[in-house]
Structures are given as C-alpha cells and as structure tokens.
Short mmCIF file of N, CA and C in Angstrom, two decimals:
data_model
loop_
_atom_site.label_atom_id
_atom_site.label_comp_id
_atom_site.label_asym_id
_atom_site.label_seq_id
_atom_site.Cartn_x
_atom_site.Cartn_y
_atom_site.Cartn_z
N MET C 8 74.54 151.35 152.20
CA MET C 8 73.65 152.33 152.79
C MET C 8 72.71 151.68 153.79
N THR C 9 72.16 150.49 153.44
CA THR C 9 71.24 149.82 154.37
C THR C 9 71.98 149.31 155.60
N GLU C 10 73.26 149.00 155.46
CA GLU C 10 74.04 148.57 156.62
C GLU C 10 74.13 149.68 157.65
N ASP C 11 74.28 150.93 157.20
CA ASP C 11 74.35 152.06 158.13
C ASP C 11 73.05 152.21 158.90
N ILE C 12 71.92 152.03 158.22
CA ILE C 12 70.62 152.12 158.88
C ILE C 12 70.47 151.00 159.89
N GLU C 13 70.85 149.77 159.50
CA GLU C 13 70.75 148.64 160.41
C GLU C 13 71.65 148.83 161.62
N ASN C 14 72.87 149.33 161.42
CA ASN C 14 73.79 149.56 162.54
C ASN C 14 73.25 150.62 163.48
N LYS C 15 72.62 151.65 162.93
CA LYS C 15 72.05 152.69 163.78
C LYS C 15 70.91 152.14 164.61
N GLU C 16 70.06 151.29 163.99
CA GLU C 16 68.96 150.68 164.73
C GLU C 16 69.49 149.74 165.80
N ASP C 17 70.57 149.03 165.51
CA ASP C 17 71.15 148.12 166.49
C ASP C 17 71.74 148.88 167.66
N ALA C 18 72.27 150.07 167.42
CA ALA C 18 72.89 150.85 168.48
C ALA C 18 71.85 151.37 169.47
N GLN C 19 70.65 151.68 168.99
CA GLN C 19 69.57 152.14 169.87
C GLN C 19 68.95 150.93 170.56
N ARG C 20 68.92 150.97 171.88
CA ARG C 20 68.31 149.89 172.65
C ARG C 20 67.28 150.47 173.59
N VAL C 21 66.34 149.64 173.98
CA VAL C 21 65.29 150.05 174.90
C VAL C 21 65.65 149.58 176.30
N TYR C 22 65.54 150.50 177.25
CA TYR C 22 65.85 150.23 178.65
C TYR C 22 64.69 150.67 179.52
N GLU C 23 64.67 150.14 180.72
CA GLU C 23 63.69 150.57 181.70
C GLU C 23 64.41 150.75 183.03
N VAL C 24 64.14 151.87 183.66
CA VAL C 24 64.71 152.12 184.99
C VAL C 24 63.55 152.14 185.98
N GLY C 25 63.66 151.28 186.98
CA GLY C 25 62.73 151.30 188.10
C GLY C 25 63.46 151.96 189.26
N TYR C 26 62.81 152.89 189.94
CA TYR C 26 63.51 153.62 190.98
C TYR C 26 62.64 153.77 192.22
N LEU C 27 63.30 153.88 193.36
CA LEU C 27 62.66 154.16 194.64
C LEU C 27 63.13 155.53 195.10
N LEU C 28 62.19 156.44 195.26
CA LEU C 28 62.52 157.77 195.78
C LEU C 28 62.31 157.78 197.29
N LEU C 29 63.09 158.58 197.98
CA LEU C 29 63.01 158.66 199.44
C LEU C 29 61.61 159.07 199.89
N PRO C 30 61.10 158.44 200.94
CA PRO C 30 59.77 158.80 201.43
C PRO C 30 59.72 160.17 202.10
N SER C 31 60.88 160.72 202.40
CA SER C 31 60.94 162.03 203.06
C SER C 31 60.68 163.18 202.08
N ILE C 32 60.59 162.88 200.79
CA ILE C 32 60.30 163.91 199.80
C ILE C 32 58.82 164.27 199.91
N PRO C 33 58.48 165.54 200.09
CA PRO C 33 57.06 165.93 200.15
C PRO C 33 56.38 165.65 198.79
N GLU C 34 55.12 165.27 198.84
CA GLU C 34 54.40 164.92 197.61
C GLU C 34 54.40 166.06 196.59
N GLU C 35 54.34 167.29 197.05
CA GLU C 35 54.31 168.42 196.11
C GLU C 35 55.66 168.62 195.42
N ARG C 36 56.74 168.01 195.93
CA ARG C 36 58.06 168.13 195.30
C ARG C 36 58.47 166.85 194.59
N LEU C 37 57.58 165.87 194.58
CA LEU C 37 57.87 164.59 193.96
C LEU C 37 58.13 164.73 192.46
N SER C 38 57.36 165.60 191.81
CA SER C 38 57.52 165.78 190.36
C SER C 38 58.89 166.35 190.02
N GLU C 39 59.47 167.14 190.91
CA GLU C 39 60.82 167.68 190.68
C GLU C 39 61.85 166.56 190.62
N SER C 40 61.70 165.57 191.51
CA SER C 40 62.64 164.44 191.51
C SER C 40 62.47 163.60 190.25
N VAL C 41 61.23 163.40 189.81
CA VAL C 41 60.97 162.65 188.58
C VAL C 41 61.53 163.41 187.39
N ASP C 42 61.35 164.73 187.37
CA ASP C 42 61.90 165.55 186.28
C ASP C 42 63.42 165.46 186.24
N ALA C 43 64.04 165.36 187.41
CA ALA C 43 65.50 165.22 187.46
C ALA C 43 65.94 163.91 186.82
N VAL C 44 65.20 162.83 187.06
CA VAL C 44 65.52 161.54 186.45
C VAL C 44 65.32 161.63 184.94
N LYS C 45 64.23 162.25 184.50
CA LYS C 45 63.98 162.42 183.07
C LYS C 45 65.08 163.25 182.41
N LYS C 46 65.56 164.27 183.10
CA LYS C 46 66.63 165.11 182.56
C LYS C 46 67.92 164.30 182.40
N MET C 47 68.19 163.41 183.37
CA MET C 47 69.38 162.55 183.25
C MET C 47 69.27 161.65 182.02
N ILE C 48 68.07 161.14 181.77
CA ILE C 48 67.85 160.30 180.60
C ILE C 48 68.02 161.12 179.32
N ALA C 49 67.47 162.33 179.30
CA ALA C 49 67.61 163.21 178.14
C ALA C 49 69.08 163.57 177.91
N ASP C 50 69.82 163.81 179.00
CA ASP C 50 71.26 164.11 178.88
C ASP C 50 72.04 162.93 178.31
N ALA C 51 71.49 161.72 178.48
CA ALA C 51 72.12 160.52 177.94
C ALA C 51 71.57 160.21 176.54
N SER C 52 71.04 161.24 175.88
CA SER C 52 70.46 161.11 174.53
C SER C 52 69.33 160.10 174.49
N GLY C 53 68.60 159.99 175.58
CA GLY C 53 67.50 159.05 175.66
C GLY C 53 66.18 159.66 175.25
N THR C 54 65.34 158.83 174.67
CA THR C 54 63.99 159.22 174.29
C THR C 54 63.02 158.40 175.13
N ILE C 55 62.17 159.08 175.90
CA ILE C 55 61.25 158.39 176.79
C ILE C 55 60.11 157.79 175.99
N ILE C 56 59.82 156.52 176.25
CA ILE C 56 58.75 155.79 175.56
C ILE C 56 57.49 155.79 176.42
N SER C 57 57.64 155.43 177.68
CA SER C 57 56.49 155.43 178.60
C SER C 57 57.02 155.51 180.03
N GLN C 58 56.09 155.76 180.96
CA GLN C 58 56.52 155.88 182.35
C GLN C 58 55.36 155.58 183.28
N GLY C 59 55.71 155.27 184.51
CA GLY C 59 54.73 155.08 185.57
C GLY C 59 55.03 156.07 186.67
N ASP C 60 54.04 156.87 187.04
CA ASP C 60 54.25 157.87 188.08
C ASP C 60 54.54 157.19 189.42
N PRO C 61 55.40 157.80 190.23
CA PRO C 61 55.76 157.20 191.52
C PRO C 61 54.54 157.06 192.43
N GLN C 62 54.47 155.92 193.07
CA GLN C 62 53.41 155.65 194.04
C GLN C 62 54.04 155.20 195.34
N PHE C 63 53.46 155.63 196.44
CA PHE C 63 53.98 155.31 197.77
C PHE C 63 53.76 153.83 198.05
N ARG C 64 54.83 153.13 198.46
CA ARG C 64 54.78 151.69 198.70
C ARG C 64 55.50 151.33 199.99
N ASN C 65 55.03 150.27 200.63
CA ASN C 65 55.78 149.65 201.72
C ASN C 65 56.83 148.76 201.08
N LEU C 66 58.03 148.76 201.63
CA LEU C 66 59.11 147.94 201.11
C LEU C 66 59.07 146.56 201.75
N SER C 67 59.58 145.57 201.04
CA SER C 67 59.60 144.21 201.56
C SER C 67 60.59 144.06 202.71
N TYR C 68 61.61 144.89 202.69
CA TYR C 68 62.61 144.84 203.76
C TYR C 68 63.19 146.23 203.95
N GLU C 69 63.84 146.41 205.06
CA GLU C 69 64.42 147.71 205.40
C GLU C 69 65.65 147.99 204.53
N MET C 70 65.72 149.18 203.98
CA MET C 70 66.85 149.58 203.16
C MET C 70 67.60 150.72 203.86
N VAL C 71 68.91 150.73 203.66
CA VAL C 71 69.76 151.74 204.28
C VAL C 71 70.42 152.57 203.19
N LYS C 72 70.41 153.88 203.38
CA LYS C 72 71.09 154.79 202.46
C LYS C 72 71.89 155.78 203.29
N THR C 73 73.10 156.02 202.88
CA THR C 73 73.94 156.99 203.55
C THR C 73 73.59 158.38 203.02
N ILE C 74 73.10 159.22 203.91
CA ILE C 74 72.77 160.59 203.57
C ILE C 74 73.64 161.49 204.44
N GLY C 75 74.53 162.20 203.76
CA GLY C 75 75.52 163.00 204.50
C GLY C 75 76.48 162.05 205.20
N THR C 76 76.52 162.10 206.52
CA THR C 76 77.39 161.21 207.28
C THR C 76 76.60 160.16 208.07
N ARG C 77 75.29 160.13 207.86
CA ARG C 77 74.44 159.21 208.63
C ARG C 77 73.85 158.13 207.74
N ASN C 78 73.67 156.96 208.31
CA ASN C 78 72.95 155.88 207.64
C ASN C 78 71.48 155.97 208.03
N GLU C 79 70.64 156.25 207.06
CA GLU C 79 69.20 156.34 207.29
C GLU C 79 68.55 155.03 206.86
N LYS C 80 67.55 154.60 207.65
CA LYS C 80 66.83 153.36 207.35
C LYS C 80 65.43 153.70 206.85
N PHE C 81 65.00 152.95 205.81
CA PHE C 81 63.70 153.22 205.20
C PHE C 81 62.92 151.92 205.03
N ARG C 82 61.63 151.97 205.35
CA ARG C 82 60.72 150.84 205.14
C ARG C 82 59.62 151.18 204.13
N THR C 83 59.61 152.42 203.65
CA THR C 83 58.67 152.88 202.63
C THR C 83 59.42 153.71 201.61
N ALA C 84 58.84 153.85 200.43
CA ALA C 84 59.44 154.68 199.37
C ALA C 84 58.41 154.90 198.28
N TYR C 85 58.72 155.81 197.37
CA TYR C 85 57.91 156.05 196.18
C TYR C 85 58.52 155.24 195.05
N PHE C 86 57.73 154.34 194.46
CA PHE C 86 58.22 153.53 193.34
C PHE C 86 57.69 154.08 192.03
N GLY C 87 58.59 154.29 191.06
CA GLY C 87 58.22 154.73 189.72
C GLY C 87 59.12 154.06 188.70
N TRP C 88 58.79 154.19 187.45
CA TRP C 88 59.60 153.60 186.38
C TRP C 88 59.49 154.44 185.11
N ILE C 89 60.52 154.33 184.29
CA ILE C 89 60.56 155.02 183.00
C ILE C 89 61.18 154.06 181.97
N LYS C 90 60.50 153.91 180.84
CA LYS C 90 61.03 153.11 179.73
C LYS C 90 61.53 154.10 178.69
N PHE C 91 62.74 153.88 178.21
CA PHE C 91 63.34 154.83 177.27
C PHE C 91 64.25 154.11 176.30
N GLU C 92 64.67 154.84 175.26
CA GLU C 92 65.55 154.31 174.23
C GLU C 92 66.79 155.18 174.15
N THR C 93 67.94 154.55 174.09
CA THR C 93 69.20 155.28 173.95
C THR C 93 70.27 154.33 173.43
N ASP C 94 71.43 154.90 173.14
CA ASP C 94 72.57 154.10 172.71
C ASP C 94 73.15 153.37 173.92
N ALA C 95 73.69 152.18 173.68
CA ALA C 95 74.25 151.37 174.75
C ALA C 95 75.42 152.07 175.45
N GLU C 96 76.14 152.88 174.72
CA GLU C 96 77.30 153.56 175.30
C GLU C 96 76.93 154.61 176.35
N ASN C 97 75.68 155.02 176.37
CA ASN C 97 75.24 156.06 177.31
C ASN C 97 74.76 155.50 178.64
N ILE C 98 74.69 154.20 178.77
CA ILE C 98 74.09 153.60 179.97
C ILE C 98 75.00 153.71 181.19
N ILE C 99 76.27 153.47 181.05
CA ILE C 99 77.18 153.52 182.21
C ILE C 99 77.21 154.92 182.83
N PRO C 100 77.36 155.99 182.04
CA PRO C 100 77.30 157.33 182.65
C PRO C 100 75.94 157.62 183.30
N LEU C 101 74.86 157.13 182.70
CA LEU C 101 73.54 157.33 183.28
C LEU C 101 73.44 156.62 184.63
N GLN C 102 73.95 155.41 184.71
CA GLN C 102 73.94 154.68 185.98
C GLN C 102 74.70 155.45 187.06
N GLU C 103 75.82 156.01 186.71
CA GLU C 103 76.61 156.77 187.69
C GLU C 103 75.84 157.99 188.19
N LYS C 104 75.16 158.69 187.28
CA LYS C 104 74.36 159.85 187.70
C LYS C 104 73.23 159.44 188.63
N LEU C 105 72.55 158.35 188.28
CA LEU C 105 71.46 157.86 189.12
C LEU C 105 71.98 157.45 190.50
N ARG C 106 73.13 156.82 190.53
CA ARG C 106 73.73 156.36 191.79
C ARG C 106 74.09 157.55 192.69
N MET C 107 74.47 158.66 192.10
CA MET C 107 74.90 159.82 192.88
C MET C 107 73.73 160.72 193.30
N THR C 108 72.52 160.43 192.85
CA THR C 108 71.36 161.27 193.16
C THR C 108 70.88 160.96 194.57
N ASP C 109 70.85 161.99 195.42
CA ASP C 109 70.47 161.81 196.82
C ASP C 109 69.01 161.42 197.00
N ALA C 110 68.13 161.83 196.10
CA ALA C 110 66.70 161.55 196.24
C ALA C 110 66.34 160.10 195.92
N ILE C 111 67.25 159.37 195.26
CA ILE C 111 66.98 157.99 194.87
C ILE C 111 67.53 157.05 195.93
N LEU C 112 66.63 156.27 196.52
CA LEU C 112 67.02 155.28 197.50
C LEU C 112 67.72 154.11 196.82
N ARG C 113 67.12 153.60 195.75
CA ARG C 113 67.69 152.50 194.99
C ARG C 113 67.08 152.52 193.60
N PHE C 114 67.78 151.94 192.61
CA PHE C 114 67.25 151.85 191.26
C PHE C 114 67.72 150.57 190.60
N LEU C 115 67.01 150.18 189.56
CA LEU C 115 67.37 149.02 188.76
C LEU C 115 67.20 149.41 187.31
N LEU C 116 68.25 149.24 186.52
CA LEU C 116 68.25 149.61 185.10
C LEU C 116 68.42 148.32 184.30
N ILE C 117 67.43 148.02 183.45
CA ILE C 117 67.48 146.78 182.67
C ILE C 117 67.24 147.07 181.19
N LYS C 118 67.73 146.17 180.35
CA LYS C 118 67.44 146.22 178.92
C LYS C 118 66.13 145.47 178.72
N THR C 119 65.23 146.01 177.91
CA THR C 119 63.91 145.42 177.75
C THR C 119 63.45 145.55 176.30
N VAL C 120 62.18 145.37 176.05
CA VAL C 120 61.60 145.47 174.71
C VAL C 120 60.72 146.71 174.63
N ARG C 121 60.49 147.17 173.43
CA ARG C 121 59.70 148.38 173.23
C ARG C 121 58.22 148.15 173.55
N GLU C 122 57.69 146.99 173.23
CA GLU C 122 56.27 146.72 173.41
C GLU C 122 55.89 146.86 174.88
N ASP C 123 54.69 147.38 175.09
CA ASP C 123 54.17 147.45 176.46
C ASP C 123 53.69 146.08 176.87
N THR C 124 54.12 145.65 178.01
CA THR C 124 53.67 144.38 178.55
C THR C 124 52.94 144.65 179.85
N LEU C 125 51.78 144.03 179.99
CA LEU C 125 51.01 144.21 181.20
C LEU C 125 51.43 143.17 182.22
N SER C 126 51.53 143.60 183.45
CA SER C 126 51.81 142.64 184.51
C SER C 126 50.58 141.79 184.74
N SER C 127 50.72 140.66 185.40
CA SER C 127 49.57 139.80 185.65
C SER C 127 48.55 140.52 186.51
N PHE C 128 48.99 141.41 187.39
CA PHE C 128 48.08 142.18 188.22
C PHE C 128 47.24 143.11 187.36
N ALA C 129 47.87 143.80 186.43
CA ALA C 129 47.14 144.71 185.55
C ALA C 129 46.18 143.93 184.65
N ARG C 130 46.59 142.77 184.17
CA ARG C 130 45.73 141.95 183.32
C ARG C 130 44.52 141.47 184.12
N ALA C 131 44.71 141.11 185.38
CA ALA C 131 43.60 140.67 186.22
C ALA C 131 42.59 141.80 186.39
N GLU C 132 43.07 143.04 186.54
CA GLU C 132 42.17 144.18 186.65
C GLU C 132 41.39 144.38 185.35
N GLU C 133 42.05 144.16 184.20
CA GLU C 133 41.37 144.28 182.92
C GLU C 133 40.24 143.27 182.80
N ILE C 134 40.51 142.04 183.20
CA ILE C 134 39.52 140.98 183.11
C ILE C 134 38.32 141.29 184.00
N GLU C 135 38.58 141.79 185.19
CA GLU C 135 37.49 142.15 186.09
C GLU C 135 36.65 143.28 185.52
N ALA C 136 37.25 144.17 184.78
CA ALA C 136 36.54 145.33 184.23
C ALA C 136 35.66 144.97 183.04
N GLU C 137 35.94 143.83 182.37
CA GLU C 137 35.13 143.43 181.23
C GLU C 137 33.73 143.09 181.70
N SER C 138 32.75 143.40 180.87
CA SER C 138 31.36 143.12 181.26
C SER C 138 31.03 141.66 180.99
N PRO C 139 30.29 141.02 181.89
CA PRO C 139 29.94 139.61 181.69
C PRO C 139 28.85 139.43 180.65
N ASP C 140 28.80 138.24 180.04
CA ASP C 140 27.75 137.90 179.09
C ASP C 140 26.44 137.68 179.84
N GLU C 141 25.37 137.37 179.08
CA GLU C 141 24.06 137.17 179.69
C GLU C 141 24.07 136.05 180.72
N ASP C 142 24.86 135.00 180.45
CA ASP C 142 24.90 133.89 181.40
C ASP C 142 25.88 134.11 182.54
N GLY C 143 26.50 135.31 182.60
CA GLY C 143 27.42 135.65 183.69
C GLY C 143 28.87 135.37 183.38
N SER C 144 29.16 134.75 182.21
CA SER C 144 30.55 134.47 181.86
C SER C 144 31.14 135.62 181.07
N VAL C 145 32.47 135.67 181.03
CA VAL C 145 33.17 136.71 180.28
C VAL C 145 33.93 136.03 179.18
N SER C 146 33.73 136.48 177.94
CA SER C 146 34.47 135.89 176.83
C SER C 146 34.91 136.99 175.88
N ASP C 147 36.06 136.75 175.25
CA ASP C 147 36.58 137.70 174.28
C ASP C 147 36.12 137.35 172.87
N ILE C 148 35.48 136.20 172.66
CA ILE C 148 35.09 135.74 171.34
C ILE C 148 33.70 136.26 171.02
N ASP C 149 33.56 136.81 169.83
CA ASP C 149 32.26 137.30 169.38
C ASP C 149 31.51 136.15 168.75
N THR C 150 30.46 135.70 169.41
CA THR C 150 29.71 134.54 168.93
C THR C 150 28.47 134.94 168.16
N ASP C 151 28.24 136.21 167.92
CA ASP C 151 27.03 136.67 167.27
C ASP C 151 27.12 136.70 165.75
N THR C 152 28.19 136.20 165.15
CA THR C 152 28.40 136.38 163.72
C THR C 152 27.31 135.74 162.87
N ASP C 153 27.04 134.44 163.02
CA ASP C 153 26.02 133.79 162.22
C ASP C 153 24.97 133.14 163.11
N ALA C 154 24.72 133.70 164.25
CA ALA C 154 23.78 133.11 165.19
C ALA C 154 22.34 133.22 164.72
N THR C 155 22.05 134.12 163.79
CA THR C 155 20.68 134.32 163.33
C THR C 155 20.35 133.51 162.09
N ALA C 156 21.25 132.70 161.57
CA ALA C 156 21.00 131.91 160.36
C ALA C 156 19.96 130.83 160.67
N PRO C 157 18.96 130.69 159.79
CA PRO C 157 17.93 129.66 160.01
C PRO C 157 18.53 128.26 159.92
N ASP C 158 17.87 127.32 160.57
CA ASP C 158 18.36 125.94 160.60
C ASP C 158 18.48 125.33 159.21
N GLU C 159 17.55 125.65 158.32
CA GLU C 159 17.57 125.08 156.96
C GLU C 159 18.83 125.52 156.22
N GLU C 160 19.19 126.82 156.34
CA GLU C 160 20.39 127.31 155.66
C GLU C 160 21.64 126.66 156.25
N LEU C 161 21.63 126.47 157.53
CA LEU C 161 22.76 125.83 158.20
C LEU C 161 22.92 124.39 157.74
N ASP C 162 21.81 123.65 157.68
CA ASP C 162 21.85 122.27 157.23
C ASP C 162 22.33 122.19 155.78
N LYS C 163 21.86 123.12 154.93
CA LYS C 163 22.25 123.13 153.52
C LYS C 163 23.75 123.38 153.39
N SER C 164 24.29 124.34 154.16
CA SER C 164 25.73 124.62 154.06
C SER C 164 26.56 123.45 154.59
N ILE C 165 26.05 122.73 155.56
CA ILE C 165 26.79 121.54 156.07
C ILE C 165 26.79 120.46 155.01
N ASP C 166 25.64 120.24 154.35
CA ASP C 166 25.57 119.23 153.28
C ASP C 166 26.53 119.56 152.14
N GLU C 167 26.64 120.85 151.79
CA GLU C 167 27.56 121.26 150.73
C GLU C 167 29.00 121.00 151.11
N LEU C 168 29.33 121.23 152.37
CA LEU C 168 30.70 120.99 152.82
C LEU C 168 31.04 119.52 152.85
N VAL C 169 30.10 118.69 153.23
CA VAL C 169 30.34 117.25 153.33
C VAL C 169 30.44 116.64 151.93
N ALA C 170 29.64 117.14 150.99
CA ALA C 170 29.63 116.56 149.63
C ALA C 170 30.82 116.95 148.86
#
C-alpha cells in the first residue's frame, strides 16, 4: 500500500514555465493570454503552485516568430512564469500546445523544486527594505536576549561554567 503512495508521489513532478508573450498584445487583453496558458496547464492535469504576472521587458536580442506567412521581429515582450505540478507524461503534450500558441513568442519549460527560491535581485531588495540598527548596520540576529543582565550575574555564570 505504501508503495502505491510513493509511486504516485514520484509521478507528480514540479515544473516551471517561463514565457514571453508578444508585445503587440494590448495590456487589457494580457490576462486572456495568461488564462490560456493556465488552461493548458489545467488540461494537462496540472496544479498551479505560484506564478509571476507578465511584465514588459526589453529583450537581450532580437527574436523572430513566424506569424501567418510573415517573419515578425521583436525586441520587447511580456515575461511571465508559472510554477505547477503534474505527471511527467503530460509534459510533452503541454509543450506542443505552448509551441502552437500564436501569442507566445518563446517559452522555456523546466523541472524544478516546490520551494520558492528568491533570485539574488529579489533578495537584494529584501535586504534594502530591512530597517537598520541604531549604529546604521542591518543584522538578522537578535542581540537583545540577555543584554540587560548585570555584570555580577554575568561574572557568576562564567565562573560556574569554567568550574
């Protein structure tokens, strides 16, 4: 019985899809394209864990996508991501659906871990947001635990430890 549970857990894997949506999509219709990607994941028996809403970005290089009979060139796009869980057997059909979606300029689908990991950029923002100590430094360690103990008590406890 426990083998069946372990096999079921092994079959479910966590994936993340990062996608670039065409910049020609009006902002008011952007949510429709994101909903379409979510529906593809749901159709692949996927359960969404977390997501990042698409944000307009400049691309590092020019990308080409064939739309109809023309090759269109893009230097900007909306970047978003979705982390989800599904069976490994559902990934290939999901990739094909994503590849055939006209609104997606490019995508990357990877296997990942369930835990949320912060990028170094996000961690740097967190550090900046922390309030500095009285001397201007920022520390995560709480040093106020026994700071009010009188010197005599401190000396006595040190003597007890040494003896």
